[in-house]
PDB file of C-alpha atoms and ligand atoms in Angstrom:
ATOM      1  CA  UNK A  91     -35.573  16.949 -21.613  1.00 43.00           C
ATOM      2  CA  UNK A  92     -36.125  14.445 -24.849  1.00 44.00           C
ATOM      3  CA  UNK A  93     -32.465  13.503 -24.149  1.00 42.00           C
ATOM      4  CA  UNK A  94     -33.663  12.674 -20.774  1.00 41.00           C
ATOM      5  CA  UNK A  95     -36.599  10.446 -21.881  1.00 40.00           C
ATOM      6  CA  UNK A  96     -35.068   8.701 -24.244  1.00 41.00           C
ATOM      7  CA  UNK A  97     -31.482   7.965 -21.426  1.00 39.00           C
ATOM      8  CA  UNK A  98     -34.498   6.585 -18.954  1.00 36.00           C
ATOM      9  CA  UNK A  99     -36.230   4.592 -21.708  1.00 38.00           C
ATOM     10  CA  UNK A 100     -32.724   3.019 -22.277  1.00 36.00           C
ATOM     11  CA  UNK A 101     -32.356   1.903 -19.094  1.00 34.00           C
ATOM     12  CA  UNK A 102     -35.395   0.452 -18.964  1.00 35.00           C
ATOM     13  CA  UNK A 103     -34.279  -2.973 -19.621  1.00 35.00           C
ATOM     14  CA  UNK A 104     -36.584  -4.932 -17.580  1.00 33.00           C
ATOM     15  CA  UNK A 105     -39.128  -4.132 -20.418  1.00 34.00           C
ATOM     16  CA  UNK A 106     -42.482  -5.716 -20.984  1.00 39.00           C
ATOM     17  CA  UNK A 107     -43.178  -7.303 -23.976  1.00 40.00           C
ATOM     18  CA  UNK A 108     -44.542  -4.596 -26.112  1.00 44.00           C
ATOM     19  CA  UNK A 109     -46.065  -1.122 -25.931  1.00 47.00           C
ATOM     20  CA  UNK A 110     -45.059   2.182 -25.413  1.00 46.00           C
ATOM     21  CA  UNK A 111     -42.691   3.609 -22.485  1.00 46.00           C
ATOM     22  CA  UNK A 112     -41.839   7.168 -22.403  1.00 45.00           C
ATOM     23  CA  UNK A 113     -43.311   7.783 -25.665  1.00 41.00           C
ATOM     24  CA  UNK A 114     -40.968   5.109 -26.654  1.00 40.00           C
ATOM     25  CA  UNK A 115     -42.215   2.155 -28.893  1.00 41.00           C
ATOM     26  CA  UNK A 116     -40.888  -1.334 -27.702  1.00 45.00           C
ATOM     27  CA  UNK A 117     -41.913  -4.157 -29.544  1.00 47.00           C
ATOM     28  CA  UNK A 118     -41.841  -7.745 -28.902  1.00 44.00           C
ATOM     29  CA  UNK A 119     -38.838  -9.202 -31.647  1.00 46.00           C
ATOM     30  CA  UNK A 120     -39.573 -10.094 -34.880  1.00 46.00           C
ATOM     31  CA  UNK A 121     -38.568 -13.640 -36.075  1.00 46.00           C
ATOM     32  CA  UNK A 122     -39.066 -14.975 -39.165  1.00 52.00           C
ATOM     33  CA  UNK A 123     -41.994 -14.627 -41.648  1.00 58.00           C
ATOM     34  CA  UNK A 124     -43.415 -16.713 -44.165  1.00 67.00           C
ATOM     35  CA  UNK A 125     -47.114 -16.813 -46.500  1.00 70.00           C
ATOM     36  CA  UNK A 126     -48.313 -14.217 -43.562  1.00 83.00           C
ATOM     37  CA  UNK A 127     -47.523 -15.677 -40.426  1.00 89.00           C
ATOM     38  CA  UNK A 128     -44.408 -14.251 -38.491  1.00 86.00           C
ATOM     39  CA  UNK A 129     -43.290 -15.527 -34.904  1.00 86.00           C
ATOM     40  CA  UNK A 130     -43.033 -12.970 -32.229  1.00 85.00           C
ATOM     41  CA  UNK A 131     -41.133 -13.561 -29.006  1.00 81.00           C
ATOM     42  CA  UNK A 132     -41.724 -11.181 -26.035  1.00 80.00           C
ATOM     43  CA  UNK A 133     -38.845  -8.651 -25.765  1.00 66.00           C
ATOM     44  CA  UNK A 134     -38.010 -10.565 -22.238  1.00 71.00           C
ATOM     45  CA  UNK A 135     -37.074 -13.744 -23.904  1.00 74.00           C
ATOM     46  CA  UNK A 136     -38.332 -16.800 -24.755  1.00 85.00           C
ATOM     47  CA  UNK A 137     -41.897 -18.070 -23.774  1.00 92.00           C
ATOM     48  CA  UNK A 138     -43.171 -14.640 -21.899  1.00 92.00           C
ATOM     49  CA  UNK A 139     -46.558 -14.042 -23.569  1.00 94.00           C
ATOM     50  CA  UNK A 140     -50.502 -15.251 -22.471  1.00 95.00           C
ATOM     51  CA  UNK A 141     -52.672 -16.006 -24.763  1.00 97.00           C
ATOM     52  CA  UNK A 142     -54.279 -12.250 -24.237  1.00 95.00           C
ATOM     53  CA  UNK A 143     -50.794 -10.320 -24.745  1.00 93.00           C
ATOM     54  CA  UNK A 144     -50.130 -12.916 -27.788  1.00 94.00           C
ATOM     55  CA  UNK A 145     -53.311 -11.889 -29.200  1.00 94.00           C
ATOM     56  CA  UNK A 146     -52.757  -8.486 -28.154  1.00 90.00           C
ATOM     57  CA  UNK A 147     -49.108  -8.389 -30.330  1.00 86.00           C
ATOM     58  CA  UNK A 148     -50.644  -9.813 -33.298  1.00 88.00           C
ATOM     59  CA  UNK A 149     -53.840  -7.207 -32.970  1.00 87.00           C
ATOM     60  CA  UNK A 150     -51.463  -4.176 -32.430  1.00 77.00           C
ATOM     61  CA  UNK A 151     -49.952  -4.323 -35.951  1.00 71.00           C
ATOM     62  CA  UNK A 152     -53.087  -4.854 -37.707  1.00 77.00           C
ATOM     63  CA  UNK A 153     -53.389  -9.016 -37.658  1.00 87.00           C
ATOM     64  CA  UNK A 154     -54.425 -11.658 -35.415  1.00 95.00           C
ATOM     65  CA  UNK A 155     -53.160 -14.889 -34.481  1.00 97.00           C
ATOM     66  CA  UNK A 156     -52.452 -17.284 -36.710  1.00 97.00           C
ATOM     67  CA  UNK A 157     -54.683 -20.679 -37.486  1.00 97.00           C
ATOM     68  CA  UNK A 158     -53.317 -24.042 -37.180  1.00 97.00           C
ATOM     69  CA  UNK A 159     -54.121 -24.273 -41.216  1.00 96.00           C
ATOM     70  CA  UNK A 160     -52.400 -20.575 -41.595  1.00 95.00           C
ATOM     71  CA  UNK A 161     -48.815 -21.854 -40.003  1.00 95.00           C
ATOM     72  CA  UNK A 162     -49.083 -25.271 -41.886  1.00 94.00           C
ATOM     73  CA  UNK A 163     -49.161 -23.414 -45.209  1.00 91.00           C
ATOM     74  CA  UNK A 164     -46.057 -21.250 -43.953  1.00 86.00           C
ATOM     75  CA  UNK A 165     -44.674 -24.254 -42.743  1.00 86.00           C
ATOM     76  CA  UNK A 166     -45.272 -25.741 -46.335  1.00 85.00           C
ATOM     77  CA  UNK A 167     -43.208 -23.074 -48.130  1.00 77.00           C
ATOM     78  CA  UNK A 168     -40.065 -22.867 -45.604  1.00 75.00           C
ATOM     79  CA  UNK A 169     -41.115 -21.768 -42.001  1.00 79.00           C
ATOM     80  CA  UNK A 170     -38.921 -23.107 -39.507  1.00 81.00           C
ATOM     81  CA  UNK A 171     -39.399 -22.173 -36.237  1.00 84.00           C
ATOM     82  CA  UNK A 172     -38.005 -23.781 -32.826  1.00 85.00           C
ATOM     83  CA  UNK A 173     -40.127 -22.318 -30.329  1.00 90.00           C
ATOM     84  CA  UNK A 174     -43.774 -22.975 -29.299  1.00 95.00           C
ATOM     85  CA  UNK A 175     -46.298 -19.898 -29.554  1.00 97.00           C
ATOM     86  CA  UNK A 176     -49.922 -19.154 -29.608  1.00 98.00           C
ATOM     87  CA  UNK A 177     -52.302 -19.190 -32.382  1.00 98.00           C
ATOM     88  CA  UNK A 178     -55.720 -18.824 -33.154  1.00 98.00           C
ATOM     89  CA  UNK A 179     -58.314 -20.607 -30.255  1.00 97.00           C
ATOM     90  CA  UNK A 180     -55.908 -20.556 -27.521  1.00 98.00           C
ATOM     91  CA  UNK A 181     -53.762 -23.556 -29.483  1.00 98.00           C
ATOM     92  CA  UNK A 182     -49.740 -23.804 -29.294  1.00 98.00           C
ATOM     93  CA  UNK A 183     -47.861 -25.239 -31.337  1.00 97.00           C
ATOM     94  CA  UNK A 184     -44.781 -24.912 -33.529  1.00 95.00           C
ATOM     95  CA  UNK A 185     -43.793 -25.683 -37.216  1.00 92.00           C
ATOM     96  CA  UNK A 186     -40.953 -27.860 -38.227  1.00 89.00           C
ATOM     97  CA  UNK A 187     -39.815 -28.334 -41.957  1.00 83.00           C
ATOM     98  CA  UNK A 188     -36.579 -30.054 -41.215  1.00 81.00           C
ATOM     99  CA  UNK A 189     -36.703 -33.005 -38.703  1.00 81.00           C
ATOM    100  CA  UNK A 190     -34.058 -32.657 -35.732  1.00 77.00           C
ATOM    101  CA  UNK A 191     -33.617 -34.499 -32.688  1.00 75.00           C
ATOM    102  CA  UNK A 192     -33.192 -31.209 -30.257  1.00 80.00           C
ATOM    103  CA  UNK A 193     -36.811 -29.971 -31.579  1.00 83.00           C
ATOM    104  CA  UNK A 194     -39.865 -31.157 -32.581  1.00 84.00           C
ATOM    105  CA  UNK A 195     -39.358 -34.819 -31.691  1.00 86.00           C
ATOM    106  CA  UNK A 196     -37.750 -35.821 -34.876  1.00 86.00           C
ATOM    107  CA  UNK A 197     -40.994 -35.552 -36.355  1.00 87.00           C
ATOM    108  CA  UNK A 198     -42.199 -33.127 -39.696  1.00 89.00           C
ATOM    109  CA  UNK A 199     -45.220 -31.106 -39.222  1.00 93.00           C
ATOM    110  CA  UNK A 200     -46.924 -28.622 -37.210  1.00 95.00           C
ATOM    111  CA  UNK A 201     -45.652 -29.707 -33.508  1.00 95.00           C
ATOM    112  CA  UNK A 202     -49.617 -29.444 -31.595  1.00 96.00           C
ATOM    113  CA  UNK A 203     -49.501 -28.948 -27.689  1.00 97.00           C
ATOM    114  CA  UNK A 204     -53.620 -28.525 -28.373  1.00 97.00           C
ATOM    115  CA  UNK A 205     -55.770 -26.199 -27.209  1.00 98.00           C
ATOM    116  CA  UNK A 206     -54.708 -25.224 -23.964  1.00 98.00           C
ATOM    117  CA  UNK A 207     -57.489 -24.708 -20.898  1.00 97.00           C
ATOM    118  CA  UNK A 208     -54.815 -22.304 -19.232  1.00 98.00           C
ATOM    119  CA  UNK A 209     -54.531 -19.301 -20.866  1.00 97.00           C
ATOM    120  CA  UNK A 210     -52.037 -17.863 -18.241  1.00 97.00           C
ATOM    121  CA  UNK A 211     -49.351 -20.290 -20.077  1.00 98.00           C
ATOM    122  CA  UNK A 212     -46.505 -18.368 -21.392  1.00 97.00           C
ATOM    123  CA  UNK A 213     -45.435 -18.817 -25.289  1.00 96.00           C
ATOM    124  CA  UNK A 214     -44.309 -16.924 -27.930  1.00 93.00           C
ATOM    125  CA  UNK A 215     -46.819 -15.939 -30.743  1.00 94.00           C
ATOM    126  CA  UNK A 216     -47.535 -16.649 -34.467  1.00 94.00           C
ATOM    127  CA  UNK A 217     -49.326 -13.971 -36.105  1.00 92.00           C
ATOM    128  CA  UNK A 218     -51.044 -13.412 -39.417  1.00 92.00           C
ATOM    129  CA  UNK A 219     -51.065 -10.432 -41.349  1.00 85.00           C
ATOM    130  CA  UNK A 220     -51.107 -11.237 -45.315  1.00 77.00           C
ATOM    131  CA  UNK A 221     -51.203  -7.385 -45.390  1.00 70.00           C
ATOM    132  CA  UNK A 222     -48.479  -5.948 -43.629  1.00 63.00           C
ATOM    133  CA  UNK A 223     -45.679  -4.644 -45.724  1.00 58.00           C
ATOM    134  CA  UNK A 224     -42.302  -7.293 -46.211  1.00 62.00           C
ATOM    135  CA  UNK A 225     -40.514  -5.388 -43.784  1.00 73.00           C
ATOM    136  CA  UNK A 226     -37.517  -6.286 -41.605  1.00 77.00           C
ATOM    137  CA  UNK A 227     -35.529  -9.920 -41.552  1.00 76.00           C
ATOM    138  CA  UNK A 228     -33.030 -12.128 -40.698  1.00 76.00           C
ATOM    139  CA  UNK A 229     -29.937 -12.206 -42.515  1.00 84.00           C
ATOM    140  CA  UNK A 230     -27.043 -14.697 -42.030  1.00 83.00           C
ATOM    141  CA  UNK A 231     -24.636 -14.194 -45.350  1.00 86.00           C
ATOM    142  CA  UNK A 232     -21.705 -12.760 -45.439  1.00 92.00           C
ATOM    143  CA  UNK A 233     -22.795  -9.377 -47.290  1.00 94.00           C
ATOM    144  CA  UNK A 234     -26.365  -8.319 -48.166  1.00 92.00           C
ATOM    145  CA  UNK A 235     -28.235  -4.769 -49.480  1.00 94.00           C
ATOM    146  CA  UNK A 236     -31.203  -4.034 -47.774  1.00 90.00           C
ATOM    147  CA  UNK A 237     -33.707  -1.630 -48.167  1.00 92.00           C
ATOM    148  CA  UNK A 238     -36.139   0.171 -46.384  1.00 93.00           C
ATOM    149  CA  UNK A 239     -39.673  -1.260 -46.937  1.00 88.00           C
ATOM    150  CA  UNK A 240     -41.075  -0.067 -50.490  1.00 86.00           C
ATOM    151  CA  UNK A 241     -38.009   1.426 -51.661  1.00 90.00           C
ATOM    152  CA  UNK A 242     -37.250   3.186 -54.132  1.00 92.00           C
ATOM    153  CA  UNK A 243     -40.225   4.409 -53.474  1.00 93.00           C
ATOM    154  CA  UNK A 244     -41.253   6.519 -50.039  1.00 95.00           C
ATOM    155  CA  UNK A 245     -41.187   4.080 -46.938  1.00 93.00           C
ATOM    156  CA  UNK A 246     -45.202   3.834 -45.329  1.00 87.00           C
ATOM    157  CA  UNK A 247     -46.852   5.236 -42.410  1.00 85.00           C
ATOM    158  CA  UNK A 248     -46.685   3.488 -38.742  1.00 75.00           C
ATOM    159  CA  UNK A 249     -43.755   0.860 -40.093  1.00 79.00           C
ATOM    160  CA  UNK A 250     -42.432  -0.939 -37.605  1.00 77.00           C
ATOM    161  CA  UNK A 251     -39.472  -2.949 -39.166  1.00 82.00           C
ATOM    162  CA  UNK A 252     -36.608  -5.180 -37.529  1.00 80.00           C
ATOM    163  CA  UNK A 253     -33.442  -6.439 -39.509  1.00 86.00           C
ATOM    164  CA  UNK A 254     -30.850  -9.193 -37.368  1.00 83.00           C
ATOM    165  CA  UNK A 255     -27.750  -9.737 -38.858  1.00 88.00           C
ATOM    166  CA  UNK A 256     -26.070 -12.796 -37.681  1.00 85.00           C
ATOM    167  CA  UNK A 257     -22.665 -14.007 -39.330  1.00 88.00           C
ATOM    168  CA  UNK A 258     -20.306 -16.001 -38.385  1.00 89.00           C
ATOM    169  CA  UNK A 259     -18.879 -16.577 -34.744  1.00 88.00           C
ATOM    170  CA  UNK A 260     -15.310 -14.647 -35.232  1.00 90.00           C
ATOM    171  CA  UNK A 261     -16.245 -12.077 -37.997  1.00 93.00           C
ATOM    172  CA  UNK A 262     -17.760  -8.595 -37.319  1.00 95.00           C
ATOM    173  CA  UNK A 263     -20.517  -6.548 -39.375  1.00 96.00           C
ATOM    174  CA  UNK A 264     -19.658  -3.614 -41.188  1.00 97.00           C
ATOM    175  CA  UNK A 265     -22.315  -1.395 -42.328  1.00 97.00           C
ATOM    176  CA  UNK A 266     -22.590   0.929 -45.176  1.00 97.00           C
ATOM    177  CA  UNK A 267     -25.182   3.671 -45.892  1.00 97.00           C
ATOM    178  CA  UNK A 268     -25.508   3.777 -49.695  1.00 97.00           C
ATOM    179  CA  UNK A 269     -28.599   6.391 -49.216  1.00 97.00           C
ATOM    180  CA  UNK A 270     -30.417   7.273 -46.097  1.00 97.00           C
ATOM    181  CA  UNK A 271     -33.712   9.945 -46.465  1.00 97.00           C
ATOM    182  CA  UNK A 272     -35.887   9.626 -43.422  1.00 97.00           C
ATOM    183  CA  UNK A 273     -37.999  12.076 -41.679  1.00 96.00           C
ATOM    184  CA  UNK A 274     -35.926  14.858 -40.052  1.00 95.00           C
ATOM    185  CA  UNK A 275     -36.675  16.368 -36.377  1.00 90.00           C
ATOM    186  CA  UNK A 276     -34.214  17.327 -33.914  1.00 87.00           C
ATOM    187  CA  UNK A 277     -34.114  14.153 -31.566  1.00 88.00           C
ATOM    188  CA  UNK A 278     -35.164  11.469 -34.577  1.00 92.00           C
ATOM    189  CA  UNK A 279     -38.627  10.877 -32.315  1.00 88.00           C
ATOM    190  CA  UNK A 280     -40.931  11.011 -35.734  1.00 90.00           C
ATOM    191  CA  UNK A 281     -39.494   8.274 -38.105  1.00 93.00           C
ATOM    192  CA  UNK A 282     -36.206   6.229 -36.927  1.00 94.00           C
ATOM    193  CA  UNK A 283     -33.679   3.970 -37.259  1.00 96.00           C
ATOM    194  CA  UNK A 284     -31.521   2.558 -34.389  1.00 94.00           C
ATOM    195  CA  UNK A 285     -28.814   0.682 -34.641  1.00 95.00           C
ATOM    196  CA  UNK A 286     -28.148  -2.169 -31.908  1.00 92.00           C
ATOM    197  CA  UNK A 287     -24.799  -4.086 -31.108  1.00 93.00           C
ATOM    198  CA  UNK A 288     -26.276  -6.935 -30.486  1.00 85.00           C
ATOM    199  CA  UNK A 289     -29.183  -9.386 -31.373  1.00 74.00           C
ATOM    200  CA  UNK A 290     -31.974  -7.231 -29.910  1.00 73.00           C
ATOM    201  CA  UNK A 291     -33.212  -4.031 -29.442  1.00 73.00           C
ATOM    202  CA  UNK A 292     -32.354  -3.809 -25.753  1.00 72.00           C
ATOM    203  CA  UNK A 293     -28.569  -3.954 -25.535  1.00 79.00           C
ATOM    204  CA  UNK A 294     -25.387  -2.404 -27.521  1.00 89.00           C
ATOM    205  CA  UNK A 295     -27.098   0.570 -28.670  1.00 92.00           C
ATOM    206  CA  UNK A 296     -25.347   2.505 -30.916  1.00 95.00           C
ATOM    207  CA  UNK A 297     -27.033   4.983 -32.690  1.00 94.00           C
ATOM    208  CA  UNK A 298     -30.307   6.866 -33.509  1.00 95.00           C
ATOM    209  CA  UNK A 299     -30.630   8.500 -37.037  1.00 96.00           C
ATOM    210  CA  UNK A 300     -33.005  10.395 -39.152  1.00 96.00           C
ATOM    211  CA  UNK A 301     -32.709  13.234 -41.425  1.00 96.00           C
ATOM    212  CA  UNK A 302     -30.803  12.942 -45.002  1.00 95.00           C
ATOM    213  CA  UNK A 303     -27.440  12.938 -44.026  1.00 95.00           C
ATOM    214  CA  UNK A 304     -25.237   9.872 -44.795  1.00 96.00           C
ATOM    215  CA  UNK A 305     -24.333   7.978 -41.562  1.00 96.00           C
ATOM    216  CA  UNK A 306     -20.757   7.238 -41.054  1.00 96.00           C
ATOM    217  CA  UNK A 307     -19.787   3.617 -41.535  1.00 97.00           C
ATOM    218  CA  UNK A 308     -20.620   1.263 -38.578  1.00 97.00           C
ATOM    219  CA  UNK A 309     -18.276  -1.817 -37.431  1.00 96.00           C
ATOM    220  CA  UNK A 310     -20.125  -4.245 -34.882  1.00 96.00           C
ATOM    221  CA  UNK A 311     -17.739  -5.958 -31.828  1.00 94.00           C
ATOM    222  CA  UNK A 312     -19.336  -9.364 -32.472  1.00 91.00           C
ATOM    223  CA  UNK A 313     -21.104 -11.369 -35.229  1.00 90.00           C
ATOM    224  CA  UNK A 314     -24.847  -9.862 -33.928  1.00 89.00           C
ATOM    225  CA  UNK A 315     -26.595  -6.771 -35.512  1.00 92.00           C
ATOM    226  CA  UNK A 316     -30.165  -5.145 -34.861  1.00 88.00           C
ATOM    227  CA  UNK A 317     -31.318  -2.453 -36.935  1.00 92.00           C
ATOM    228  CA  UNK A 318     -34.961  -1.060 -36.144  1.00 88.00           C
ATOM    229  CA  UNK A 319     -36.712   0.828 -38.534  1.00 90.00           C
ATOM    230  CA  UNK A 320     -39.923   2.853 -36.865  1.00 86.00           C
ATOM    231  CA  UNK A 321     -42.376   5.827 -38.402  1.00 87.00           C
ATOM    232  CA  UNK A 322     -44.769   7.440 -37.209  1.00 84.00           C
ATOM    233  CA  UNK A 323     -48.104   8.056 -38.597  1.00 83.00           C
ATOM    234  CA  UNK A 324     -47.691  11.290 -41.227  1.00 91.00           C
ATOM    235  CA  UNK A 325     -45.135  11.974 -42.853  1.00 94.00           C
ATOM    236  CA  UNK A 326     -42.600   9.795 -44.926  1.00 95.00           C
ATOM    237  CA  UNK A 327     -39.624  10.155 -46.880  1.00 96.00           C
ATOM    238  CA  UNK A 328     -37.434   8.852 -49.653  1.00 96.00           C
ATOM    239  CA  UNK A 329     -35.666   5.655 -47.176  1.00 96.00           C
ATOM    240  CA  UNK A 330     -32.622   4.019 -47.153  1.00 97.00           C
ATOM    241  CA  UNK A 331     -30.171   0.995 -48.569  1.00 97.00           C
ATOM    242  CA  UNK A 332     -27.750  -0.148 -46.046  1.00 97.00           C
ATOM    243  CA  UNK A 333     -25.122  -2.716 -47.325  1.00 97.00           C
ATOM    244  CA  UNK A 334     -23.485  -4.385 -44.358  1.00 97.00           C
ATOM    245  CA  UNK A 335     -19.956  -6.801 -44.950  1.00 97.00           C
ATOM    246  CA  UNK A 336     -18.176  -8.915 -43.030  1.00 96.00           C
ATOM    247  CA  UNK A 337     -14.861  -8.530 -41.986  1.00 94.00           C
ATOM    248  CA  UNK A 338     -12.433 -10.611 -39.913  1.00 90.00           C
ATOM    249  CA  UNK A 339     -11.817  -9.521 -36.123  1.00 82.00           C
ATOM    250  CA  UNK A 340      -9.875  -6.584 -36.019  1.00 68.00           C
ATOM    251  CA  UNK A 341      -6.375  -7.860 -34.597  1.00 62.00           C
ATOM    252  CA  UNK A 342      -6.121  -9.253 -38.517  1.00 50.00           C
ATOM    253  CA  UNK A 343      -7.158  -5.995 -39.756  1.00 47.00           C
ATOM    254  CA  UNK A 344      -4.581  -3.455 -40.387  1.00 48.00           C
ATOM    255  CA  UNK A 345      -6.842  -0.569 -41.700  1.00 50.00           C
ATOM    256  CA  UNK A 346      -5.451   1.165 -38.561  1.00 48.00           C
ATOM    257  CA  UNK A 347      -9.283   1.202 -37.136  1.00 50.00           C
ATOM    258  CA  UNK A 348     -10.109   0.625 -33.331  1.00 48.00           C
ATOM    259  CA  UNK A 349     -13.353  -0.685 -33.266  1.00 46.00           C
ATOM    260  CA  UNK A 350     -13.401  -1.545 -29.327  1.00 43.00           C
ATOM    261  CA  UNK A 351     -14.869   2.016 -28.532  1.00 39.00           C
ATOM    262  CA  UNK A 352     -16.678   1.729 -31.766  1.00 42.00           C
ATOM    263  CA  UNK A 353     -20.484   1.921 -29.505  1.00 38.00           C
ATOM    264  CA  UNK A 354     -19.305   4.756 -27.862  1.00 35.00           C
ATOM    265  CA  UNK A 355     -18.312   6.651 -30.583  1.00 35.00           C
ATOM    266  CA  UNK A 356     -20.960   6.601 -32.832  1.00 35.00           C
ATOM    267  CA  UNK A 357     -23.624   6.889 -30.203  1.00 37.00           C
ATOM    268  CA  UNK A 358     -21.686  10.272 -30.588  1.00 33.00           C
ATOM    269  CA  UNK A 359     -21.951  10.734 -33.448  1.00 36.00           C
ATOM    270  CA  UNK A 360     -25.698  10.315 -33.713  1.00 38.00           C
ATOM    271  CA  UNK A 361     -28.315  12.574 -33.567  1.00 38.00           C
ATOM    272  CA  UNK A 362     -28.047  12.441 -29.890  1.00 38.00           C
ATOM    273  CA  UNK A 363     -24.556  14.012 -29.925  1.00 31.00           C
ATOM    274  CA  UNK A 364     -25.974  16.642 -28.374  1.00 30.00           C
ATOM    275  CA  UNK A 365     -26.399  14.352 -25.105  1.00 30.00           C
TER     276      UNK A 365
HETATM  277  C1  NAG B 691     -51.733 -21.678 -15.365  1.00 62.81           C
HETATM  278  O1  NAG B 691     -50.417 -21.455 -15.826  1.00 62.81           O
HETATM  279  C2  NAG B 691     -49.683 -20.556 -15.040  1.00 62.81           C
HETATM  280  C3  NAG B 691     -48.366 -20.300 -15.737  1.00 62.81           C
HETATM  281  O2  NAG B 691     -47.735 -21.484 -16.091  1.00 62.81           O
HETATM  282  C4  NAG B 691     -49.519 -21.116 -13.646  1.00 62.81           C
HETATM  283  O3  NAG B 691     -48.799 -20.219 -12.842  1.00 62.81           O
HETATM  284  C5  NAG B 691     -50.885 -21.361 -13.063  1.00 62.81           C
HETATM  285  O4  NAG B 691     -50.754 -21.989 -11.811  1.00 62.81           O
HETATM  286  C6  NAG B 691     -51.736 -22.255 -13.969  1.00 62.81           C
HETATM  287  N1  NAG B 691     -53.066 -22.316 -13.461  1.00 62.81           N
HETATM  288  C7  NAG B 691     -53.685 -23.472 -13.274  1.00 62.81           C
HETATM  289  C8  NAG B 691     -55.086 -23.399 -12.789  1.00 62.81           C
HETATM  290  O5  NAG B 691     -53.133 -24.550 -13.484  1.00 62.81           O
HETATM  291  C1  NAG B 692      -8.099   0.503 -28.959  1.00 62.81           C
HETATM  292  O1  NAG B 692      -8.250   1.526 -28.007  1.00 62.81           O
HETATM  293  C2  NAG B 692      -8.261   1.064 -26.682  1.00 62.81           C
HETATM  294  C3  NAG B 692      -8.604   2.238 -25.760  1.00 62.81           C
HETATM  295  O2  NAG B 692      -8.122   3.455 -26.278  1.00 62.81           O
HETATM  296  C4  NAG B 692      -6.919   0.429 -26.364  1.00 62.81           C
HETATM  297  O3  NAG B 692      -6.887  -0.031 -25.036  1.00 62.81           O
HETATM  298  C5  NAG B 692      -6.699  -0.740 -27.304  1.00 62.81           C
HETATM  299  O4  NAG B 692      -5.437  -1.308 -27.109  1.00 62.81           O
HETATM  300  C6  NAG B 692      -6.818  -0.268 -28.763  1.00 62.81           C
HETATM  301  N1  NAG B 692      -6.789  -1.441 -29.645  1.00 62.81           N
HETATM  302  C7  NAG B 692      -6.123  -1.435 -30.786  1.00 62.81           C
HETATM  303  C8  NAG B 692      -6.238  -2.693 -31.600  1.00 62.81           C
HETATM  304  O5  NAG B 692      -5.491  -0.485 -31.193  1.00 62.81           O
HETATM  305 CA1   CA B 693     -43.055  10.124 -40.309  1.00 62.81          CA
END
């Protein structure tokens, strides 16, 4: 039955941009984050959200939409972001730190579009939440530890934490569990973390894990990794460090691996093996 909710939640790929299906959590992606402010993009893509399910994102994990003078002081200390999204008032707008003639008009600054009188428009979001926990982020070199939020200490209540890997076009991802402690019930619904394939949480899934036992090693097909990181809200446990590598595609590899049915296999080799 749980192994049939969670096969139809799968396939639910035409998904909305946040909320719960089937007891499921879907969230809209998680960008990048800066002084508070993080930039949210609907799970269906680019430039999906109204202003009332932008502010309705940003409200669901305990913030609100960012101010104008809230994404200028991200902007100030690094935050970068291509893509226009909602704030505070019903404004859109984006922040630029490095000028580029493909965004932002060659021009520095908080891109404004204004306050817009149609709120049906579709954008992405910027949020503010000074409090939520550093969870979750984007990492593009070639090896990296990361951690599960607060570690070495317990992980929180009601986390809800994304980590993209992106290296380089040609080279794969292989991940390492150095320790992995997270709630244990029989189909991982409690406290998670999933394991994608791919550059969301939609496609390429690979894996669902809880409990305390060390994960086997996981080898990506391409140069794109999501890991997603959810708990519910009682009980936590100790969390995990996750080392990921890159590797050259495997034709140059001679470690005797096949890594084409790698997906497959450690869907397996998951919790759900039972499926
Ligand atoms: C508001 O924007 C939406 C989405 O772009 C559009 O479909 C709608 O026609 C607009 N409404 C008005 C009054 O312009
Ligand atoms: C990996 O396995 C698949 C299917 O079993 C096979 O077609 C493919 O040639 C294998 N690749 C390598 C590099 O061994
Ligand atoms: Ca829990």
């Amino acid at each position: 039955m749980i192994a049939l909710i969670f096969f139809s939640a799968l396939l639910w790929d035409k998904a909305q941009a946040w909320g719960f299906k089937d007891g499921v959590l879907h969230n809209s992606i998680w960008l990048e984050r800066a002084a508070g402010v993080y930039h949210r993009e609907s799970r269906s893509g680019k430039y999906q959200l109204t202003y009332a399910e932008a502010k309705a994102v940003c409200e669901y994990e305990g913030g609100h939409l960012a101010t104008y003078q809230q994404l200028e002081a991200a902007r100030k200390i690094g935050f970068h972001v291509c893509a226009a999204g909602w704030m505070a008032k019903g404004r859109v707008g984006y922040p630029i730190v490095k000028a580029g003639a493909n965004c932002g008009f060659g021009k520095t600054g908080i891109v404004d579009y204004g306050i817009r009188l149609n709120r049906s428009e579709r954008w992405d979001a910027y949020c503010y939440n000074p409090n939520g926990k550093e969870c979750g982020g984007v990492f593009t070199d070639s090896k990296h530890v990361f951690k599960s939020p607060g570690y070495p200490n317990e992980y929180e209540n009601d986390q809800i934490c994304y980590w993209h890997i992106r290296v380089n076009y040609g080279q794969l991802i292989h991940l390492q569990f150095l320790e992995f402690d997270v709630e244990d019930d029989t189909a991982c619904m409690a406290d998670f973390l999933e394991i994608y394939d791919s550059y969301d949480d939609i496609n390429g899934f690979v894996g669902r894990f809880c409990g305390d036992e060390l994960p086997d090693d996981i080898i990506s097909t391409g140069n794109v990794m999501t890991l997603k990181f959810l708990t519910d809200a009682s009980v936590t446990a100790g969390g995990f460090q996750i080392r990921y590598t890159t590797m050259d595609t495997p034709s140059k590899s001679s470690d005797g691996k096949n890594t084409t049915s790698q997906g497959k296999t450690n869907f397996l080799s998951g919790k759900f093996g039972i499926m």
